[in-house]
Each structure stands twice: as structure tokens, then as C-alpha cells.
PDB file of C-alpha atoms and ligand atoms in Angstrom:
ATOM      1  CA  MET A   9       2.447   4.346 -21.367  1.00 92.00           C
ATOM      2  CA  ILE A  10       2.306   1.307 -19.167  1.00 95.00           C
ATOM      3  CA  PRO A  11       3.583  -1.948 -20.965  1.00 93.00           C
ATOM      4  CA  GLU A  12       0.635  -4.034 -22.118  1.00 90.00           C
ATOM      5  CA  ASN A  13       2.426  -7.430 -21.741  1.00 92.00           C
ATOM      6  CA  GLU A  14       1.873  -9.337 -18.658  1.00 94.00           C
ATOM      7  CA  TYR A  15       4.607  -9.178 -15.963  1.00 98.00           C
ATOM      8  CA  PRO A  16       5.841 -12.714 -15.662  1.00 97.00           C
ATOM      9  CA  ILE A  17       5.387 -14.291 -12.228  1.00 98.00           C
ATOM     10  CA  SER A  18       6.682 -17.797 -11.550  1.00 98.00           C
ATOM     11  CA  ASP A  19       4.820 -20.550  -9.457  1.00 98.00           C
ATOM     12  CA  GLU A  20       7.618 -20.199  -7.106  1.00 98.00           C
ATOM     13  CA  GLN A  21       7.014 -16.421  -6.651  1.00 98.00           C
ATOM     14  CA  VAL A  22       3.323 -16.974  -6.000  1.00 98.00           C
ATOM     15  CA  ALA A  23       4.257 -19.491  -3.375  1.00 98.00           C
ATOM     16  CA  ALA A  24       6.699 -17.158  -1.786  1.00 98.00           C
ATOM     17  CA  TYR A  25       4.170 -14.340  -1.627  1.00 98.00           C
ATOM     18  CA  GLN A  26       1.638 -16.655  -0.100  1.00 98.00           C
ATOM     19  CA  ARG A  27       4.097 -18.041   2.450  1.00 98.00           C
ATOM     20  CA  ASP A  28       5.586 -14.645   3.520  1.00 98.00           C
ATOM     21  CA  GLY A  29       2.720 -12.212   2.831  1.00 98.00           C
ATOM     22  CA  HIS A  30       5.054  -9.912   0.677  1.00 98.00           C
ATOM     23  CA  ILE A  31       7.332  -9.946  -2.234  1.00 98.00           C
ATOM     24  CA  LEU A  32       9.733  -7.721  -3.882  1.00 98.00           C
ATOM     25  CA  LEU A  33       9.561  -7.459  -7.736  1.00 98.00           C
ATOM     26  CA  ASP A  34      11.908  -5.487  -9.961  1.00 98.00           C
ATOM     27  CA  ASP A  35      11.093  -3.501 -13.124  1.00 98.00           C
ATOM     28  CA  VAL A  36       7.134  -3.616 -12.359  1.00 98.00           C
ATOM     29  CA  LEU A  37       7.269  -0.361 -14.409  1.00 98.00           C
ATOM     30  CA  PRO A  38      10.341  -0.287 -16.670  1.00 97.00           C
ATOM     31  CA  ALA A  39      12.700   2.601 -16.042  1.00 95.00           C
ATOM     32  CA  SER A  40      11.972   4.156 -19.540  1.00 95.00           C
ATOM     33  CA  ASN A  41       8.239   4.299 -18.802  1.00 97.00           C
ATOM     34  CA  ILE A  42       8.464   6.088 -15.493  1.00 98.00           C
ATOM     35  CA  PRO A  43       9.044   9.841 -16.226  1.00 97.00           C
ATOM     36  CA  PRO A  44       5.399  10.692 -17.258  1.00 98.00           C
ATOM     37  CA  TYR A  45       4.051   9.023 -14.373  1.00 98.00           C
ATOM     38  CA  HIS A  46       6.535  10.207 -11.769  1.00 98.00           C
ATOM     39  CA  ASP A  47       5.949  13.708 -12.995  1.00 98.00           C
ATOM     40  CA  ALA A  48       2.102  13.482 -12.942  1.00 98.00           C
ATOM     41  CA  ILE A  49       2.132  11.917  -9.518  1.00 98.00           C
ATOM     42  CA  VAL A  50       4.512  14.431  -8.062  1.00 98.00           C
ATOM     43  CA  ARG A  51       2.607  17.269  -9.535  1.00 98.00           C
ATOM     44  CA  THR A  52      -0.804  15.876  -8.226  1.00 98.00           C
ATOM     45  CA  VAL A  53       0.618  15.367  -4.844  1.00 98.00           C
ATOM     46  CA  ALA A  54       1.780  18.991  -4.760  1.00 97.00           C
ATOM     47  CA  GLU A  55      -1.741  20.126  -5.769  1.00 97.00           C
ATOM     48  CA  ARG A  56      -3.627  17.978  -3.359  1.00 96.00           C
ATOM     49  CA  ASN A  57      -1.156  18.034  -0.235  1.00 95.00           C
ATOM     50  CA  THR A  58      -2.807  19.819   2.797  1.00 94.00           C
ATOM     51  CA  GLU A  59       0.055  19.213   5.246  1.00 95.00           C
ATOM     52  CA  THR A  60       1.679  22.533   5.916  1.00 94.00           C
ATOM     53  CA  ARG A  61       3.183  22.035   9.290  1.00 96.00           C
ATOM     54  CA  ALA A  62       6.880  21.569   9.861  1.00 96.00           C
ATOM     55  CA  LEU A  63       7.977  18.006  10.557  1.00 96.00           C
ATOM     56  CA  LYS A  64       8.781  18.855  14.192  1.00 95.00           C
ATOM     57  CA  ASP A  65       5.275  20.076  14.781  1.00 96.00           C
ATOM     58  CA  ARG A  66       3.472  16.855  13.759  1.00 97.00           C
ATOM     59  CA  ASP A  67       2.656  13.567  15.557  1.00 95.00           C
ATOM     60  CA  THR A  68       4.288  10.320  14.646  1.00 96.00           C
ATOM     61  CA  TYR A  69       1.880   9.429  11.968  1.00 95.00           C
ATOM     62  CA  GLY A  70       2.063  12.915  10.462  1.00 96.00           C
ATOM     63  CA  MET A  71       5.909  12.701  10.331  1.00 96.00           C
ATOM     64  CA  ALA A  72       5.924   9.288   8.518  1.00 96.00           C
ATOM     65  CA  PHE A  73       4.767  10.548   5.145  1.00 96.00           C
ATOM     66  CA  LEU A  74       2.687  13.023   2.995  1.00 96.00           C
ATOM     67  CA  GLN A  75      -0.355  10.860   2.462  1.00 97.00           C
ATOM     68  CA  THR A  76      -2.433  11.929  -0.596  1.00 97.00           C
ATOM     69  CA  MET A  77      -5.315   9.697  -1.726  1.00 97.00           C
ATOM     70  CA  ASN A  78      -7.089   8.792  -4.838  1.00 97.00           C
ATOM     71  CA  LEU A  79      -4.798  10.742  -7.138  1.00 98.00           C
ATOM     72  CA  TRP A  80      -6.483   9.038 -10.200  1.00 98.00           C
ATOM     73  CA  GLU A  81      -9.493  11.101  -9.644  1.00 97.00           C
ATOM     74  CA  TYR A  82      -7.457  14.329 -10.436  1.00 98.00           C
ATOM     75  CA  SER A  83      -5.096  13.296 -13.411  1.00 98.00           C
ATOM     76  CA  ASP A  84      -5.672  11.251 -16.451  1.00 98.00           C
ATOM     77  CA  THR A  85      -1.987  10.191 -16.469  1.00 98.00           C
ATOM     78  CA  VAL A  86      -2.357   9.012 -12.954  1.00 98.00           C
ATOM     79  CA  LYS A  87      -5.567   7.336 -13.784  1.00 98.00           C
ATOM     80  CA  GLU A  88      -3.747   5.347 -16.564  1.00 98.00           C
ATOM     81  CA  TYR A  89      -1.251   4.178 -13.949  1.00 98.00           C
ATOM     82  CA  VAL A  90      -3.677   3.152 -11.215  1.00 98.00           C
ATOM     83  CA  MET A  91      -5.969   1.450 -13.527  1.00 98.00           C
ATOM     84  CA  ALA A  92      -3.121  -0.502 -15.409  1.00 98.00           C
ATOM     85  CA  LYS A  93      -4.026  -3.996 -16.060  1.00 97.00           C
ATOM     86  CA  ARG A  94      -0.311  -4.910 -15.767  1.00 98.00           C
ATOM     87  CA  PHE A  95      -0.306  -4.154 -12.170  1.00 98.00           C
ATOM     88  CA  ALA A  96      -3.679  -5.482 -11.406  1.00 98.00           C
ATOM     89  CA  ARG A  97      -2.702  -8.913 -13.105  1.00 98.00           C
ATOM     90  CA  ILE A  98       0.331  -9.111 -10.700  1.00 98.00           C
ATOM     91  CA  ALA A  99      -2.026  -8.630  -7.769  1.00 98.00           C
ATOM     92  CA  ALA A 100      -4.579 -11.191  -8.893  1.00 98.00           C
ATOM     93  CA  ARG A 101      -1.779 -13.830  -9.786  1.00 98.00           C
ATOM     94  CA  LEU A 102      -0.126 -13.260  -6.346  1.00 98.00           C
ATOM     95  CA  MET A 103      -3.410 -13.772  -4.488  1.00 98.00           C
ATOM     96  CA  GLY A 104      -4.604 -16.544  -6.692  1.00 98.00           C
ATOM     97  CA  VAL A 105      -7.741 -14.869  -7.721  1.00 98.00           C
ATOM     98  CA  GLU A 106      -9.498 -14.491 -11.056  1.00 98.00           C
ATOM     99  CA  ARG A 107     -10.021 -10.678 -11.002  1.00 98.00           C
ATOM    100  CA  VAL A 108      -9.334  -7.689  -8.714  1.00 98.00           C
ATOM    101  CA  ARG A 109     -10.927  -4.590  -8.007  1.00 98.00           C
ATOM    102  CA  LEU A 110      -9.489  -1.185  -6.953  1.00 98.00           C
ATOM    103  CA  TYR A 111      -9.846  -0.155  -3.409  1.00 98.00           C
ATOM    104  CA  HIS A 112      -7.910   3.107  -3.646  1.00 98.00           C
ATOM    105  CA  ASP A 113      -4.639   4.510  -4.458  1.00 98.00           C
ATOM    106  CA  GLN A 114      -2.380   6.631  -2.233  1.00 98.00           C
ATOM    107  CA  ALA A 115       0.906   8.395  -2.676  1.00 98.00           C
ATOM    108  CA  LEU A 116       3.137   7.948   0.416  1.00 98.00           C
ATOM    109  CA  PHE A 117       5.938  10.525   0.188  1.00 98.00           C
ATOM    110  CA  LYS A 118       8.477  10.100   3.066  1.00 98.00           C
ATOM    111  CA  GLU A 119      10.170  13.592   3.246  1.00 97.00           C
ATOM    112  CA  ALA A 120      13.856  14.083   3.851  1.00 97.00           C
ATOM    113  CA  GLY A 121      14.161  13.823   7.732  1.00 97.00           C
ATOM    114  CA  GLY A 122      10.607  12.136   7.840  1.00 97.00           C
ATOM    115  CA  GLY A 123      10.080   9.780  10.709  1.00 98.00           C
ATOM    116  CA  ILE A 124       9.324   6.077  11.141  1.00 98.00           C
ATOM    117  CA  THR A 125       6.229   4.401   9.762  1.00 98.00           C
ATOM    118  CA  PRO A 126       5.014   2.726  12.872  1.00 98.00           C
ATOM    119  CA  TRP A 127       4.370  -1.118  12.741  1.00 98.00           C
ATOM    120  CA  HIS A 128       0.664  -1.751  11.617  1.00 98.00           C
ATOM    121  CA  GLN A 129      -1.757  -3.810   9.658  1.00 98.00           C
ATOM    122  CA  ASP A 130      -3.476  -2.163   6.555  1.00 98.00           C
ATOM    123  CA  GLN A 131      -6.551  -4.132   6.829  1.00 97.00           C
ATOM    124  CA  HIS A 132      -7.479  -2.766  10.221  1.00 96.00           C
ATOM    125  CA  TYR A 133      -8.600   0.273   8.005  1.00 98.00           C
ATOM    126  CA  TRP A 134     -10.513  -1.744   5.473  1.00 98.00           C
ATOM    127  CA  PRO A 135     -14.158  -3.000   5.813  1.00 98.00           C
ATOM    128  CA  LEU A 136     -13.408  -5.880   3.475  1.00 98.00           C
ATOM    129  CA  ALA A 137     -14.527  -9.497   4.483  1.00 98.00           C
ATOM    130  CA  THR A 138     -11.734 -11.259   2.746  1.00 98.00           C
ATOM    131  CA  ASN A 139      -8.142 -12.225   3.214  1.00 97.00           C
ATOM    132  CA  LYS A 140      -7.491 -11.326  -0.508  1.00 98.00           C
ATOM    133  CA  THR A 141      -6.336  -7.779  -0.271  1.00 98.00           C
ATOM    134  CA  ILE A 142      -2.988  -6.546  -1.534  1.00 98.00           C
ATOM    135  CA  THR A 143      -0.999  -3.413  -1.691  1.00 98.00           C
ATOM    136  CA  MET A 144       1.383  -2.494  -4.497  1.00 98.00           C
ATOM    137  CA  TRP A 145       4.027  -0.190  -3.094  1.00 98.00           C
ATOM    138  CA  MET A 146       6.126   1.105  -5.862  1.00 98.00           C
ATOM    139  CA  THR A 147       9.107   3.595  -5.538  1.00 98.00           C
ATOM    140  CA  LEU A 148       9.361   6.084  -8.387  1.00 98.00           C
ATOM    141  CA  ALA A 149      13.064   6.932  -7.620  1.00 98.00           C
ATOM    142  CA  ASP A 150      16.038   4.778  -6.679  1.00 98.00           C
ATOM    143  CA  ILE A 151      15.943   4.342  -2.777  1.00 98.00           C
ATOM    144  CA  SER A 152      17.948   2.771  -0.134  1.00 98.00           C
ATOM    145  CA  ALA A 153      16.970   1.284   3.065  1.00 98.00           C
ATOM    146  CA  ASP A 154      17.955   4.381   5.057  1.00 97.00           C
ATOM    147  CA  MET A 155      15.200   6.273   2.989  1.00 98.00           C
ATOM    148  CA  GLY A 156      12.496   4.010   4.167  1.00 98.00           C
ATOM    149  CA  THR A 157      11.978   0.771   2.183  1.00 98.00           C
ATOM    150  CA  LEU A 158       9.327  -1.168   3.853  1.00 98.00           C
ATOM    151  CA  ARG A 159      10.197  -3.700   6.594  1.00 98.00           C
ATOM    152  CA  PHE A 160       7.947  -6.875   6.687  1.00 98.00           C
ATOM    153  CA  ALA A 161       7.364  -9.479   9.356  1.00 98.00           C
ATOM    154  CA  SER A 162       7.436 -12.478   7.143  1.00 98.00           C
ATOM    155  CA  GLY A 163       4.532 -14.892   7.669  1.00 98.00           C
ATOM    156  CA  SER A 164       2.628 -12.468  10.097  1.00 98.00           C
ATOM    157  CA  HIS A 165      -0.388 -12.341   7.554  1.00 98.00           C
ATOM    158  CA  VAL A 166      -1.594 -15.739   8.770  1.00 97.00           C
ATOM    159  CA  GLU A 167      -2.402 -13.943  12.143  1.00 97.00           C
ATOM    160  CA  GLY A 168      -5.330 -12.152  10.640  1.00 95.00           C
ATOM    161  CA  TYR A 169      -6.806  -9.209  12.411  1.00 95.00           C
ATOM    162  CA  LEU A 170      -4.925  -8.281  15.512  1.00 96.00           C
ATOM    163  CA  GLY A 171      -7.353  -5.765  16.836  1.00 93.00           C
ATOM    164  CA  ASP A 172      -8.194  -2.039  16.759  1.00 95.00           C
ATOM    165  CA  ILE A 173      -4.665  -0.817  16.597  1.00 97.00           C
ATOM    166  CA  PRO A 174      -4.379   2.198  14.104  1.00 96.00           C
ATOM    167  CA  ILE A 175      -1.042   3.477  13.072  1.00 96.00           C
ATOM    168  CA  SER A 176       0.409   5.393  16.202  1.00 96.00           C
ATOM    169  CA  ASP A 177       3.061   5.283  18.960  1.00 97.00           C
ATOM    170  CA  GLU A 178       0.922   2.496  20.380  1.00 97.00           C
ATOM    171  CA  SER A 179       0.833   0.448  17.333  1.00 97.00           C
ATOM    172  CA  GLU A 180       4.678   0.714  17.141  1.00 98.00           C
ATOM    173  CA  ALA A 181       5.152  -0.394  20.723  1.00 98.00           C
ATOM    174  CA  GLN A 182       2.358  -3.046  20.812  1.00 98.00           C
ATOM    175  CA  LEU A 183       3.083  -4.683  17.375  1.00 98.00           C
ATOM    176  CA  ARG A 184       6.799  -4.414  17.579  1.00 98.00           C
ATOM    177  CA  GLU A 185       6.633  -6.372  20.831  1.00 98.00           C
ATOM    178  CA  PHE A 186       4.241  -8.807  19.128  1.00 98.00           C
ATOM    179  CA  VAL A 187       6.703  -9.277  16.198  1.00 98.00           C
ATOM    180  CA  GLU A 188       9.541  -9.804  18.481  1.00 98.00           C
ATOM    181  CA  ARG A 189       7.703 -12.268  20.654  1.00 98.00           C
ATOM    182  CA  LYS A 190       6.433 -14.329  17.778  1.00 98.00           C
ATOM    183  CA  GLY A 191      10.058 -14.347  16.327  1.00 98.00           C
ATOM    184  CA  PHE A 192       8.911 -13.389  12.681  1.00 98.00           C
ATOM    185  CA  THR A 193      11.792 -12.986  10.399  1.00 98.00           C
ATOM    186  CA  LEU A 194      12.126  -9.382   9.160  1.00 98.00           C
ATOM    187  CA  GLN A 195      12.733  -8.647   5.529  1.00 98.00           C
ATOM    188  CA  GLN A 196      13.551  -5.297   4.070  1.00 98.00           C
ATOM    189  CA  ALA A 197      15.053  -4.358   0.841  1.00 98.00           C
ATOM    190  CA  ASP A 198      18.596  -2.815   0.976  1.00 98.00           C
ATOM    191  CA  GLU A 199      17.888  -0.967  -2.217  1.00 98.00           C
ATOM    192  CA  MET A 200      15.102  -0.529  -4.708  1.00 98.00           C
ATOM    193  CA  ARG A 201      15.361   0.799  -8.321  1.00 98.00           C
ATOM    194  CA  ALA A 202      12.674   3.170  -9.535  1.00 98.00           C
ATOM    195  CA  GLY A 203       9.805   1.049 -10.795  1.00 98.00           C
ATOM    196  CA  ALA A 204      10.493  -1.870  -8.414  1.00 98.00           C
ATOM    197  CA  ALA A 205       7.506  -2.597  -6.125  1.00 98.00           C
ATOM    198  CA  THR A 206       6.789  -4.617  -3.115  1.00 98.00           C
ATOM    199  CA  PHE A 207       3.367  -6.321  -2.887  1.00 98.00           C
ATOM    200  CA  HIS A 208       1.961  -7.233   0.630  1.00 98.00           C
ATOM    201  CA  SER A 209      -1.180  -8.586   2.046  1.00 98.00           C
ATOM    202  CA  GLY A 210      -3.579  -6.459   4.049  1.00 98.00           C
ATOM    203  CA  TRP A 211      -2.722  -8.473   7.095  1.00 98.00           C
ATOM    204  CA  THR A 212       0.991  -8.466   6.854  1.00 98.00           C
ATOM    205  CA  LEU A 213       2.795  -6.486   9.637  1.00 98.00           C
ATOM    206  CA  HIS A 214       5.120  -3.817   8.237  1.00 98.00           C
ATOM    207  CA  SER A 215       6.738  -0.657   9.207  1.00 98.00           C
ATOM    208  CA  ALA A 216       9.614   1.495   7.790  1.00 98.00           C
ATOM    209  CA  PRO A 217      12.544   3.475   9.238  1.00 98.00           C
ATOM    210  CA  PRO A 218      12.944   7.168   9.017  1.00 98.00           C
ATOM    211  CA  ASN A 219      14.138   8.809   5.822  1.00 98.00           C
ATOM    212  CA  PHE A 220      17.672   9.747   6.963  1.00 98.00           C
ATOM    213  CA  SER A 221      18.557  11.068   3.492  1.00 98.00           C
ATOM    214  CA  ASP A 222      18.106  14.617   2.226  1.00 97.00           C
ATOM    215  CA  ARG A 223      15.869  13.333  -0.711  1.00 97.00           C
ATOM    216  CA  MET A 224      12.110  12.638  -0.879  1.00 98.00           C
ATOM    217  CA  ARG A 225      11.045   8.791  -0.944  1.00 98.00           C
ATOM    218  CA  PRO A 226       8.363   9.218  -3.651  1.00 98.00           C
ATOM    219  CA  ALA A 227       6.163   5.914  -3.127  1.00 98.00           C
ATOM    220  CA  MET A 228       2.990   5.267  -4.993  1.00 98.00           C
ATOM    221  CA  THR A 229       0.581   2.576  -3.825  1.00 98.00           C
ATOM    222  CA  VAL A 230      -2.446   0.940  -5.290  1.00 98.00           C
ATOM    223  CA  ILE A 231      -4.694  -1.275  -3.178  1.00 98.00           C
ATOM    224  CA  TYR A 232      -6.623  -4.160  -4.721  1.00 98.00           C
ATOM    225  CA  TYR A 233      -9.036  -6.784  -3.449  1.00 98.00           C
ATOM    226  CA  ALA A 234     -10.569  -9.923  -4.929  1.00 98.00           C
ATOM    227  CA  ASP A 235     -13.693  -9.318  -6.989  1.00 98.00           C
ATOM    228  CA  GLY A 236     -16.604 -10.833  -5.148  1.00 98.00           C
ATOM    229  CA  THR A 237     -15.483  -9.549  -1.732  1.00 98.00           C
ATOM    230  CA  LEU A 238     -18.426  -8.403   0.552  1.00 98.00           C
ATOM    231  CA  VAL A 239     -18.348  -5.433   2.906  1.00 98.00           C
ATOM    232  CA  SER A 240     -17.385  -6.390   6.484  1.00 98.00           C
ATOM    233  CA  GLU A 241     -18.934  -5.333   9.861  1.00 97.00           C
ATOM    234  CA  LEU A 242     -17.969  -1.665  10.536  1.00 97.00           C
ATOM    235  CA  ASP A 243     -16.389  -2.663  13.773  1.00 94.00           C
ATOM    236  CA  ASN A 244     -13.945   0.211  14.259  1.00 96.00           C
ATOM    237  CA  LYS A 245     -14.065   3.930  13.523  1.00 96.00           C
ATOM    238  CA  ASN A 246     -11.473   3.652  10.670  1.00 97.00           C
ATOM    239  CA  ARG A 247     -13.566   1.144   8.954  1.00 97.00           C
ATOM    240  CA  ILE A 248     -16.549   3.410   9.118  1.00 97.00           C
ATOM    241  CA  GLY A 249     -14.432   6.281   7.615  1.00 98.00           C
ATOM    242  CA  ASP A 250     -13.190   3.960   4.879  1.00 98.00           C
ATOM    243  CA  ARG A 251     -16.487   2.714   3.925  1.00 98.00           C
ATOM    244  CA  ASP A 252     -17.810   6.279   3.598  1.00 98.00           C
ATOM    245  CA  ARG A 253     -14.907   7.259   1.346  1.00 97.00           C
ATOM    246  CA  TRP A 254     -14.125   4.234  -0.781  1.00 98.00           C
ATOM    247  CA  LEU A 255     -17.382   2.195  -0.738  1.00 97.00           C
ATOM    248  CA  PRO A 256     -20.032   4.964  -0.624  1.00 94.00           C
ATOM    249  CA  GLY A 257     -23.410   3.719   0.093  1.00 92.00           C
ATOM    250  CA  ALA A 258     -22.418   0.010   0.902  1.00 96.00           C
ATOM    251  CA  GLU A 259     -23.562  -1.667   3.856  1.00 97.00           C
ATOM    252  CA  PRO A 260     -22.019  -4.878   5.662  1.00 98.00           C
ATOM    253  CA  GLY A 261     -22.886  -7.785   3.602  1.00 98.00           C
ATOM    254  CA  ASP A 262     -23.114  -5.916   0.252  1.00 98.00           C
ATOM    255  CA  LEU A 263     -20.758  -6.692  -2.581  1.00 98.00           C
ATOM    256  CA  ALA A 264     -17.801  -4.289  -2.280  1.00 98.00           C
ATOM    257  CA  ALA A 265     -18.333  -2.669  -5.775  1.00 97.00           C
ATOM    258  CA  SER A 266     -18.988   0.904  -5.614  1.00 96.00           C
ATOM    259  CA  PRO A 267     -18.249   3.156  -8.893  1.00 95.00           C
ATOM    260  CA  LEU A 268     -14.832   3.950  -7.084  1.00 97.00           C
ATOM    261  CA  ASN A 269     -13.989   0.180  -7.212  1.00 98.00           C
ATOM    262  CA  PRO A 270     -13.726  -1.026 -10.923  1.00 98.00           C
ATOM    263  CA  ILE A 271     -12.553  -4.327 -11.895  1.00 98.00           C
ATOM    264  CA  LEU A 272      -9.027  -3.764 -13.141  1.00 98.00           C
ATOM    265  CA  GLY A 273      -7.881  -7.215 -14.269  1.00 89.00           C
TER     266      GLY A 273
HETATM  267  O1  AKG B  20       5.192   3.977   2.899  1.00 92.87           O
HETATM  268  C1  AKG B  20       5.351   3.698   4.123  1.00 92.87           C
HETATM  269  O2  AKG B  20       6.241   4.064   4.719  1.00 92.87           O
HETATM  270  C2  AKG B  20       4.271   2.746   4.699  1.00 92.87           C
HETATM  271  C3  AKG B  20       3.440   2.068   3.545  1.00 92.87           C
HETATM  272  C4  AKG B  20       2.363   1.260   4.045  1.00 92.87           C
HETATM  273  O3  AKG B  20       2.065   1.140   5.222  1.00 92.87           O
HETATM  274  C5  AKG B  20       1.495   0.685   3.073  1.00 92.87           C
HETATM  275  O4  AKG B  20       1.590   0.934   1.877  1.00 92.87           O
HETATM  276  O5  AKG B  20       0.756  -0.181   3.445  1.00 92.87           O
END
């Protein structure tokens, strides 16, 4: 089970998250609690994965990871993980909001030999009219930087929306140039123990190196946003697709609160 006690977050950690747009926390899920969730997530990814091409036959996005979404809909054990109040309370505390809702979850398994994750902003994809969005990115195995821990441009979240730049070779070129020009400090964990997680804001520029190892990098993510958020303009095609998938029936200006977006903590 997921521990019911609150994960302690200091005021300094909240300030660091709000300044940098990301933070690394150890033992978000203690090691002894990981096995059932690891196994359920790996099993559900195997059942739901539709990618059958060899790495060499995919584009840059396809080589970055196996992306499998909303696993909670297919496994009660994964549901317990995704709906965990312990994780949601961390998200709420870091963002300084009362309550958060679920946007969606996704497993991001970077395969052995998998490619870069190009620089990007998550919120490019999300029709959410708020700066209060956050992703928990948890590794379910011990990993090192050369397996693809996330690399963050610290402080880049204050830039807000940088335009219609989906994950691609173009985002890698354009946003890497932007990061270099602005002189953001880059931060990347050298190592992460299973159960550690980074939390990053929807506007924080981030990327990841290839997986140079011969092992899978099993990352599980949960995306949260502040309760009370409205649906934004559907001003790029990914936001239209996301509205259809994660906020079914919602129109710009509506409360972002479909049956897929329960309040979690
Ligand atoms: O797992 C990765 O390599 C990228 C993760 C990411 O972009 C995210 O969770 O927002």
C-alpha cells in the first residue's frame, strides 16, 4: 500500500520548487512499498503498449520512450498509486494550493538504447488556464543520469508559454538554443533511487539524455492541477486532442473537472 502519512515538505523546499520550477524528493514511495506498484505498472504497460517498431525505425519522439497513458483505468493497483493522497498532497503543497485534481497519468519507459527526450514544455499540450500544474515523475528502479534522469532549466517556468512547439527535433533545436541564450542553470540528478521523484511545473523546460544502459528506465508520472482551474482556449491542435481525451465535453471557460479529473488531495 501507499503510506497514509503525509510526506514532510519544508518551507525551504516549497520556496526552492517555486523558484526553480522543479525539485527532487527521495522516498516519495518507500522502497518496501514499491514491488506491487512496480509490477502492476510494468504489466499494464506491457498490455497497453502499441509500439512494435524497432527503435531505429522510429522518429525522435518515438525513440524517447514507450508512452502509455491513464493506466489507472486498467488496473486497480495502479489506480491506488495514481489516486494516492500522499502524492497529491505533495503536489498541492509545492504549488501552494488547497486541493489538486488529476489530469492524467502516463508511464514513460525509456528503453535500453532509447533516444533523447527533446527539450519541451508540458503545458504546451494542456488546455488548462493556470500556472498551477505539476508532474510527479517517479522512477520505479534505481537509475543513473546515463539512463535518462530529467534535465531541468532552473527558473524557466517563469517564462510561461513559449509557443506551439511540440516535442520534436525542432523543439530540441529551438528550445535548447533558448535555454543557452537565457543562461538558465541546468540541473539533473546523477542518481535516483527507486521511489524517488522529481516534481516539475508545466512550464519548466526539460529534456533527458538517451538511455545508454542495457536496462529499461521505468518512470511513472502523474499530472495534477489546482482545483478550480478553467479550460483554456484550444489554441493548438495538441490542446484540442488533450481536451477530447482528458476533459471530455469541456469547453473553454468551463471548470476543468470531468469524471476523469477527481480531486485527489
Ligand atoms: O521521461 C522523460 O524522458 C520525459 C518526461 C517528461 O517530459 C515529463 O514527464 O514531463
